[in-house]
PDB file of C-alpha atoms in Angstrom:
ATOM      1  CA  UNK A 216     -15.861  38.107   5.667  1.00  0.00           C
ATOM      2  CA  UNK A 217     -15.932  36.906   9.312  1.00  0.00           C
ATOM      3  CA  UNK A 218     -12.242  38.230   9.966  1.00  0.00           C
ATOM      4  CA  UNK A 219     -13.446  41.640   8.507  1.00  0.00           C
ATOM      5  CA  UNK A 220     -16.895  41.792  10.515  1.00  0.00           C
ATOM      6  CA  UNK A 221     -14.778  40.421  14.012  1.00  0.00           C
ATOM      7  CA  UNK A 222     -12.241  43.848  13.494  1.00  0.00           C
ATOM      8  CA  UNK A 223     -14.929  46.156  12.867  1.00  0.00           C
ATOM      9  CA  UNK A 224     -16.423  44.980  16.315  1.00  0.00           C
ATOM     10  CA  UNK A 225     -12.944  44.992  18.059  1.00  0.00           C
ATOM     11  CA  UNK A 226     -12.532  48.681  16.557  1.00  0.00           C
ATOM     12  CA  UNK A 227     -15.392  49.575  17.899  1.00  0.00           C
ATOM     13  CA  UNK A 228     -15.023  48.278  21.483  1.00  0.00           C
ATOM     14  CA  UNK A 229     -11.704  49.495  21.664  1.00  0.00           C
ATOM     15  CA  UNK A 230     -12.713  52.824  21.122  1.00  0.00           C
ATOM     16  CA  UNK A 231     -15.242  52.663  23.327  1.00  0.00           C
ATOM     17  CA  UNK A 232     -12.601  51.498  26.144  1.00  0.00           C
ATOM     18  CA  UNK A 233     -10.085  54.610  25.094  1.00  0.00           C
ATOM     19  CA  UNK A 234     -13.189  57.159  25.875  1.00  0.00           C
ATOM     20  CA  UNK A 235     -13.799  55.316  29.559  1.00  0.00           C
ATOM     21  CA  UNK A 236     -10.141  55.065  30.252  1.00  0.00           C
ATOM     22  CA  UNK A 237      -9.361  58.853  29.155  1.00  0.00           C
ATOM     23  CA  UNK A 238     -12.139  59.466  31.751  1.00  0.00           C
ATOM     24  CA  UNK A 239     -10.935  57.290  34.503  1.00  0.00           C
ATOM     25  CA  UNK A 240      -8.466  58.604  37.024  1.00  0.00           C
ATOM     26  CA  UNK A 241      -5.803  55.406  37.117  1.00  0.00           C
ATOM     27  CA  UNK A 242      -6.787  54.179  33.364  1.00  0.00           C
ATOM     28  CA  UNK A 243      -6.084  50.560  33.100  1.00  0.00           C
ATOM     29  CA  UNK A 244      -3.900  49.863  29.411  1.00  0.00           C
ATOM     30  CA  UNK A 245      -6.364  50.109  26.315  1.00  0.00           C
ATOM     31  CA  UNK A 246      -3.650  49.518  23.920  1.00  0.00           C
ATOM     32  CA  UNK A 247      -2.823  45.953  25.146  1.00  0.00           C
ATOM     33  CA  UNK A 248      -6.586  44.667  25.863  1.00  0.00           C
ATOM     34  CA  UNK A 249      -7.653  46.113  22.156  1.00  0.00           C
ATOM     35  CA  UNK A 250      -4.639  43.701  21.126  1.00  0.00           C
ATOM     36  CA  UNK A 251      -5.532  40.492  23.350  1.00  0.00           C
ATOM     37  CA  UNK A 252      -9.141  41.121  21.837  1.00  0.00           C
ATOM     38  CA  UNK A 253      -8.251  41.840  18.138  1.00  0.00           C
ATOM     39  CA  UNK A 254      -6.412  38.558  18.622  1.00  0.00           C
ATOM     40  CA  UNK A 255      -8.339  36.315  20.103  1.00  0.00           C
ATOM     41  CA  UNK A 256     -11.387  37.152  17.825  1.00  0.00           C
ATOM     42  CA  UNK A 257      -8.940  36.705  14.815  1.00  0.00           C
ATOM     43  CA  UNK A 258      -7.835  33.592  15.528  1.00  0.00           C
ATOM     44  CA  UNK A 259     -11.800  32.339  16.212  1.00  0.00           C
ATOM     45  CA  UNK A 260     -12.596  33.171  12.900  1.00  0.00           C
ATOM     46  CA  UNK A 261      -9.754  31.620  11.258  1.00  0.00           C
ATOM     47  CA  UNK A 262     -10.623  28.531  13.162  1.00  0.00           C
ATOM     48  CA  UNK A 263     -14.153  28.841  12.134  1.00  0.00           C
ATOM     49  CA  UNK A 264     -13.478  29.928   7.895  1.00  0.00           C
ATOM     50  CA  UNK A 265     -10.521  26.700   7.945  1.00  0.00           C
ATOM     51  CA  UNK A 266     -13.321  24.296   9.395  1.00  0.00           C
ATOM     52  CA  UNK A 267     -15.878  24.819   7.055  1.00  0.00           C
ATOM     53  CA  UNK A 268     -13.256  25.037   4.060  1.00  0.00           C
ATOM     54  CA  UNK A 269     -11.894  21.513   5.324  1.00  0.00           C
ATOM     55  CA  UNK A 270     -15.474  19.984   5.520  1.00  0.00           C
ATOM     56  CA  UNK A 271     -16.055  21.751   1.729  1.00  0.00           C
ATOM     57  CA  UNK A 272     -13.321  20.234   0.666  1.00  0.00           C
ATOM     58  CA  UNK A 273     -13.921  16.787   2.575  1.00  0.00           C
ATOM     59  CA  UNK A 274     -17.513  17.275   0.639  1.00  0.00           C
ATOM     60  CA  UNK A 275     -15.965  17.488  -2.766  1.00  0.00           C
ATOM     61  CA  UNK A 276     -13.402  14.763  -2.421  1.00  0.00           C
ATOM     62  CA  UNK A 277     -16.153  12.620  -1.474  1.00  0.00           C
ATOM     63  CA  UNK A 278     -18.236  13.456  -4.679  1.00  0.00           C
ATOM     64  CA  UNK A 279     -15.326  13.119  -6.823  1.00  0.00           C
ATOM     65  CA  UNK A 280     -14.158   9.990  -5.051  1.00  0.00           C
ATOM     66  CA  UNK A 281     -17.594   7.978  -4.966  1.00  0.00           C
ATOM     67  CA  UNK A 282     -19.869   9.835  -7.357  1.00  0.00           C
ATOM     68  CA  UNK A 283     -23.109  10.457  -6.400  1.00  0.00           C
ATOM     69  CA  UNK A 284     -25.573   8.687  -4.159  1.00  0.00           C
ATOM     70  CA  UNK A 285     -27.873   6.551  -5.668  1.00  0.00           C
ATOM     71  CA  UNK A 286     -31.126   5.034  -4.505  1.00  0.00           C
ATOM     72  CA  UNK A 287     -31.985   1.555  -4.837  1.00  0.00           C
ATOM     73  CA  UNK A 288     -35.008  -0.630  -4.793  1.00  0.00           C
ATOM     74  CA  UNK A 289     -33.513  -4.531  -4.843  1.00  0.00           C
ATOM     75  CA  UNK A 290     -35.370  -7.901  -4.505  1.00  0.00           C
ATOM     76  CA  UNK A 291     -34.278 -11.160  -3.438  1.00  0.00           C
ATOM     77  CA  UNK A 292     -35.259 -14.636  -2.018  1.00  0.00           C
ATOM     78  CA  UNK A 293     -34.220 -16.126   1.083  1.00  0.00           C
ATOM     79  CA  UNK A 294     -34.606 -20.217   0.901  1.00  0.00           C
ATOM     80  CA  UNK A 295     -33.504 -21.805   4.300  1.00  0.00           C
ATOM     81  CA  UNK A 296     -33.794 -25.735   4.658  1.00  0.00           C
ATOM     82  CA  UNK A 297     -34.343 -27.189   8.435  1.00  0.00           C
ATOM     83  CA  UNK A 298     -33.516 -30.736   7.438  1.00  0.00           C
ATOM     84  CA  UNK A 299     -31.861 -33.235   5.073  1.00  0.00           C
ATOM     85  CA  UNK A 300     -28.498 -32.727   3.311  1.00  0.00           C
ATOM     86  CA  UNK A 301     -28.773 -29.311   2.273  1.00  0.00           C
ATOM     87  CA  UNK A 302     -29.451 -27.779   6.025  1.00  0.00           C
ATOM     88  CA  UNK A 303     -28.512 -23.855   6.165  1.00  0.00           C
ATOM     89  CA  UNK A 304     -29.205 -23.135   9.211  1.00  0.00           C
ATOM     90  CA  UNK A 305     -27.304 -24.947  12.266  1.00  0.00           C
ATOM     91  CA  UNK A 306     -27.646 -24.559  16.031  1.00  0.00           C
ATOM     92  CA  UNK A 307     -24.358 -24.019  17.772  1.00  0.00           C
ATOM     93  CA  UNK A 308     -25.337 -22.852  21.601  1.00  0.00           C
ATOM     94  CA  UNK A 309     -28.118 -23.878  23.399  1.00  0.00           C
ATOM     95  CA  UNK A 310     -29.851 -21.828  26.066  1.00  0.00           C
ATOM     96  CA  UNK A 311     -29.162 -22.966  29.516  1.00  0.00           C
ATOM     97  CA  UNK A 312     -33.092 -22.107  30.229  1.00  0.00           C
ATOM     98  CA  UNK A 313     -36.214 -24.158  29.667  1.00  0.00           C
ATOM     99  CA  UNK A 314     -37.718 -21.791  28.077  1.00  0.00           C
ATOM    100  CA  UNK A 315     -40.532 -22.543  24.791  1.00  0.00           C
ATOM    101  CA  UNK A 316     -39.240 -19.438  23.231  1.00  0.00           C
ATOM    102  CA  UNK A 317     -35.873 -20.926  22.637  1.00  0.00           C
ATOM    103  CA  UNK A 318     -34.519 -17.889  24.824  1.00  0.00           C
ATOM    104  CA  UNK A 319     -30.405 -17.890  24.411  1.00  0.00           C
ATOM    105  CA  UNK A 320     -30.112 -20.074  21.608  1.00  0.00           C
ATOM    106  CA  UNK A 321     -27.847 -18.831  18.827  1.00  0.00           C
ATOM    107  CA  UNK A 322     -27.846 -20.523  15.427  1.00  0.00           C
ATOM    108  CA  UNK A 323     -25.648 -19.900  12.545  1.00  0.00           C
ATOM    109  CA  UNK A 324     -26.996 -19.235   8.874  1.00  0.00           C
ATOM    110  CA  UNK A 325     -25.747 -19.674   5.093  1.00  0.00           C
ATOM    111  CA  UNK A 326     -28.473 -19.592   3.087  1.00  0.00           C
ATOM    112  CA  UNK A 327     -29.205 -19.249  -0.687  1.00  0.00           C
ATOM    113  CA  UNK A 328     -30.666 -15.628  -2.069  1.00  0.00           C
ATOM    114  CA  UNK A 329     -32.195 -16.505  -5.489  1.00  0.00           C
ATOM    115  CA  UNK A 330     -34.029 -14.141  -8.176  1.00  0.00           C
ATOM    116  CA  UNK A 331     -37.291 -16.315  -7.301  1.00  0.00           C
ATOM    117  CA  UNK A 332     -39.153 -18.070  -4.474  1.00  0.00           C
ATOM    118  CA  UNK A 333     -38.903 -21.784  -6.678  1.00  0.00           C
ATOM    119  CA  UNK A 334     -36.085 -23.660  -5.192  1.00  0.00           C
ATOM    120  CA  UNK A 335     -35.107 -24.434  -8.842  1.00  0.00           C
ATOM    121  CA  UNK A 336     -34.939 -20.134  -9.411  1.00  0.00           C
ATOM    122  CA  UNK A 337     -31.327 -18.871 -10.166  1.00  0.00           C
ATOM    123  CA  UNK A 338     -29.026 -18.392  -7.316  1.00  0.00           C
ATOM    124  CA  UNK A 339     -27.665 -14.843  -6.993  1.00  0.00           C
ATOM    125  CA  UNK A 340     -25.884 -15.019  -3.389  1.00  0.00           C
ATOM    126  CA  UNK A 341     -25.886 -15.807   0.035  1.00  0.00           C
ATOM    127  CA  UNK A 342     -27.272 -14.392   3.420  1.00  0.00           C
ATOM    128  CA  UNK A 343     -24.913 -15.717   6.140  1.00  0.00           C
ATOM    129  CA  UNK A 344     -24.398 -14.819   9.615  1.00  0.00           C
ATOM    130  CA  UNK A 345     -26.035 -15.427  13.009  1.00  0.00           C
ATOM    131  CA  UNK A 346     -29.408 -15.147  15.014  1.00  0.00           C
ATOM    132  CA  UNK A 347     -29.668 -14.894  18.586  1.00  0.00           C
ATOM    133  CA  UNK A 348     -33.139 -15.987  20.078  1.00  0.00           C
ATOM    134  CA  UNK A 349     -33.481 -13.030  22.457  1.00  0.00           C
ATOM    135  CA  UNK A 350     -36.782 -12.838  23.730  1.00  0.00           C
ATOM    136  CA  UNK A 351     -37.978 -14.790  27.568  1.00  0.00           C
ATOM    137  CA  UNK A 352     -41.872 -14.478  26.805  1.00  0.00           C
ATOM    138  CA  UNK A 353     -42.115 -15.327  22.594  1.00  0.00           C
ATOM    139  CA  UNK A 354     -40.442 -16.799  19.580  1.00  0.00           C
ATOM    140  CA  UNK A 355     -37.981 -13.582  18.659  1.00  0.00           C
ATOM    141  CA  UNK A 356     -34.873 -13.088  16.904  1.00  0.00           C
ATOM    142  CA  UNK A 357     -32.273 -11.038  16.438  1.00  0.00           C
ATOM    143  CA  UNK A 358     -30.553 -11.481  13.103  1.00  0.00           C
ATOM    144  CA  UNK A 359     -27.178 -10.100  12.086  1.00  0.00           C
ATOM    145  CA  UNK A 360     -25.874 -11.428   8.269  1.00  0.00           C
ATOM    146  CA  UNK A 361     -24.184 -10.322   5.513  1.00  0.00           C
ATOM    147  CA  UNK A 362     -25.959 -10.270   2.187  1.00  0.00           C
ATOM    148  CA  UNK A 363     -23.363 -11.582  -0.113  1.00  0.00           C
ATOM    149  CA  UNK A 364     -23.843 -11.572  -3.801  1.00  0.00           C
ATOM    150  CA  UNK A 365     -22.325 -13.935  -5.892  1.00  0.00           C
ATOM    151  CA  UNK A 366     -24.187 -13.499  -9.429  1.00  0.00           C
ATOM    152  CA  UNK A 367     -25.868 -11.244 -11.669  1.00  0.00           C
ATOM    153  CA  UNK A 368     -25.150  -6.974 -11.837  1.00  0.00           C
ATOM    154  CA  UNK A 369     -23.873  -6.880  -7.817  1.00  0.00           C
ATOM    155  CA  UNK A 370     -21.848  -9.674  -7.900  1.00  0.00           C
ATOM    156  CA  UNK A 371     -18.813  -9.563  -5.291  1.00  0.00           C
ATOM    157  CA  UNK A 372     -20.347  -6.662  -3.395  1.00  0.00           C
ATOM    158  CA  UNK A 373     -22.318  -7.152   0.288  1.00  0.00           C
ATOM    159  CA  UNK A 374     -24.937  -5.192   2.196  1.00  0.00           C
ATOM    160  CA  UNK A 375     -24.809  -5.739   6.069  1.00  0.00           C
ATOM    161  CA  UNK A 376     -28.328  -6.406   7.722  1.00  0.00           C
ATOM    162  CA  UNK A 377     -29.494  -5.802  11.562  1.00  0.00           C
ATOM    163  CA  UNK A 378     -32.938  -6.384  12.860  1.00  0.00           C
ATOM    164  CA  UNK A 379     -35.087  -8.006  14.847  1.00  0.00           C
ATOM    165  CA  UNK A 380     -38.101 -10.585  13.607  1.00  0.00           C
ATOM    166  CA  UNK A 381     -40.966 -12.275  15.316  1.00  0.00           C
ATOM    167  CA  UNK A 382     -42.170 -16.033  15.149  1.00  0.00           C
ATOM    168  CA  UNK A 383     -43.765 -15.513  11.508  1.00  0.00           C
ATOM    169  CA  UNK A 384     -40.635 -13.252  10.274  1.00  0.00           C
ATOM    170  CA  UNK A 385     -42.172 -10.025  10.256  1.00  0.00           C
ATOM    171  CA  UNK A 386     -39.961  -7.259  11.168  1.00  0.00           C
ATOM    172  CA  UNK A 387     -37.917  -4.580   8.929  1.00  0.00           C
ATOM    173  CA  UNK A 388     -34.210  -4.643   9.305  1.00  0.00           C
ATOM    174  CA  UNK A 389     -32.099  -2.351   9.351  1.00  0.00           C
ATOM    175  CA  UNK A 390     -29.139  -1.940   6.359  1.00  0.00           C
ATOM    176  CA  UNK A 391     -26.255  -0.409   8.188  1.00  0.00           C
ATOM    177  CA  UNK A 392     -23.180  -0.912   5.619  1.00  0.00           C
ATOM    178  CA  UNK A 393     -22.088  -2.459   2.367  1.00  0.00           C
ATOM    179  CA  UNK A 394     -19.028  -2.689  -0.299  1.00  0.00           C
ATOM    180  CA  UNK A 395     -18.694  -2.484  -3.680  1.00  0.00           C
ATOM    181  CA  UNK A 396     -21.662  -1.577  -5.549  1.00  0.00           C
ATOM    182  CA  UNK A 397     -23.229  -0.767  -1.923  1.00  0.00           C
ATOM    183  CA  UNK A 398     -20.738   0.693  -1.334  1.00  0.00           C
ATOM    184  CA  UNK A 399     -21.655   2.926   2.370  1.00  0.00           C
ATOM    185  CA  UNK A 400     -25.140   1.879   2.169  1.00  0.00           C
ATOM    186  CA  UNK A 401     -28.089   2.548   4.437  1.00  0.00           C
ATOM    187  CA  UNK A 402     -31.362   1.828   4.299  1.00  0.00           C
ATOM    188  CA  UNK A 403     -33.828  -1.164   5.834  1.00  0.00           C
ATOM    189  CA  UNK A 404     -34.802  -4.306   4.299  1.00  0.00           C
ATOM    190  CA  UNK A 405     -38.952  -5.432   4.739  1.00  0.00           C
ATOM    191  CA  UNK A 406     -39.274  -9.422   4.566  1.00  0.00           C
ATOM    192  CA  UNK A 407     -42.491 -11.065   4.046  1.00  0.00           C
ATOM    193  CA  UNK A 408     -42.411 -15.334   4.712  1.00  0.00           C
ATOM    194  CA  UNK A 409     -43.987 -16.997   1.896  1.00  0.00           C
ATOM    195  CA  UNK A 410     -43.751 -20.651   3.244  1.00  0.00           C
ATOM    196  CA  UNK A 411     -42.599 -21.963   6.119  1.00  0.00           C
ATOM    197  CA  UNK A 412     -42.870 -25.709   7.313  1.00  0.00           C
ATOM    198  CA  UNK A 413     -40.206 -28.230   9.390  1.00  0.00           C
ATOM    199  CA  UNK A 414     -38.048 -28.482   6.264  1.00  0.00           C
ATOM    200  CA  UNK A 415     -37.384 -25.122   5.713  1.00  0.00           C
ATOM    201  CA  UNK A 416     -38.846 -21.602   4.613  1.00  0.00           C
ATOM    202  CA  UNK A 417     -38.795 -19.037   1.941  1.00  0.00           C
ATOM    203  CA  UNK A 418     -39.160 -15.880   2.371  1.00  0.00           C
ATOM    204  CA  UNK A 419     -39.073 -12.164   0.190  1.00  0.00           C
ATOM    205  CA  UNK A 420     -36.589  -9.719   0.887  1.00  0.00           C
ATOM    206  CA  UNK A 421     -37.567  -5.918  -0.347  1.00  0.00           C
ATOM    207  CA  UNK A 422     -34.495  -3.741   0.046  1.00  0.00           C
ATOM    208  CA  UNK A 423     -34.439   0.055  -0.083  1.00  0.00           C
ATOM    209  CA  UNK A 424     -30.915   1.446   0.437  1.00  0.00           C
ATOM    210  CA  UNK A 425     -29.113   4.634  -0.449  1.00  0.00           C
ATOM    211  CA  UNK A 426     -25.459   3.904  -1.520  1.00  0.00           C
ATOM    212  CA  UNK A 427     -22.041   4.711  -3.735  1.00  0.00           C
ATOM    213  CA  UNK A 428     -21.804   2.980  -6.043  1.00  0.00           C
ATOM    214  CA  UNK A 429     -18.218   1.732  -6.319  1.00  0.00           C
ATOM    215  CA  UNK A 430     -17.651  -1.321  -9.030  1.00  0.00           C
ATOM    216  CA  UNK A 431     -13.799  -0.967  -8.077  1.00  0.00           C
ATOM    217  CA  UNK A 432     -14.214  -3.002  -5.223  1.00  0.00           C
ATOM    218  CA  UNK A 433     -16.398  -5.858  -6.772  1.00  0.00           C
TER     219      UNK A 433
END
């Protein structure tokens, strides 16, 4: 349809340009500048019709590939212990500051996800990765982890979590990847601190993500 539509317009210039040049008393060569046009327009619209069949086709090997998208509503529990022989959470650098918000520390985290916010509650996986205290003036961190789950429907797959929280852990993250059964996911992650104390915290992660769901990879 666009190759069809592009020659009718050519046509019509070109005739067009045969009337002025008849007209004209050193004509320039109509023939060859109806050619270049025809041409160039041509080739635009096959350039255009094979983009938009690759990106159809791209499309379709996608749904046939993945399935469809799916939307997902998950809860978990995030138990992190301070002290004693079960610590999760470790300091590794030390700001070179003296500053009370802890500015430029970076601690490292492997803590328990379980279906429940008792400590005895059934452990489905682990949140591990790193926060950066990043703020000069207040308690703030930046928290980068992996959500990896190790039991129940989701076992072996991950979702990857981004975000910044304040001194009482309010903040929504953002979900910016997973594998497996969340599989390309995307969404953000709302947390909501139950307890908190010197020995540790727990803490309710809501997740809403759009995904694939892809069990091959579990």
């Amino acid at each position: 349809m666009a190759i069809h539509s592009l020659a009718l317009a050519a046509s019509s210039c070109c005739q067009k340009l045969h009337r002025h040049s008849s007209m004209a008393s050193s004509p320039p060569n109509p023939s060859l500048f109806c050619f270049l046009l025809f041409f160039l327009l041509t080739a635009t619209a096959d350039a255009a019709d094979a983009a938009t069949a690759a990106a159809a086709a791209g499309a379709k090997s996608l749904e046939i590939g993945l399935g469809s998208e799916k939307s997902t509503h998950l809860r978990v529990y995030f138990h992190e212990v301070f002290r004693g022989a079960n610590v999760t959470s470790l300091n590794v650098v030390k700001g070179n500051g003296n500053y009370p918000s802890r500015f430029g520390n970076i601690d490292m985290i492997d803590a328990a996800l379980r279906t429940g916010a008792d400590a005895r509650s059934r452990v489905v996986g682990r949140a591990q990765g790193v926060s950066f205290h990043v703020s000069q003036e207040e308690e703030a961190l930046l928290i980068e982890f992996v959500l990896l789950f190790t039991g129940g429907e989701y076992a072996g797959s991950t979702m990857t979590v981004v975000g910044r929280v304040d001194a009482a852990g309010r903040g929504d993250r953002a979900v910016v990847g997973g594998t497996g059964r969340f599989l390309l996911a995307r969404g953000h992650m709302v947390t909501q601190v139950l307890t908190s104390s010197v020995d540790g915290l727990v803490a309710v992660y809501d997740i809403y993500v759009m995904h694939y769901d892809y069990p091959r990879h579990a």
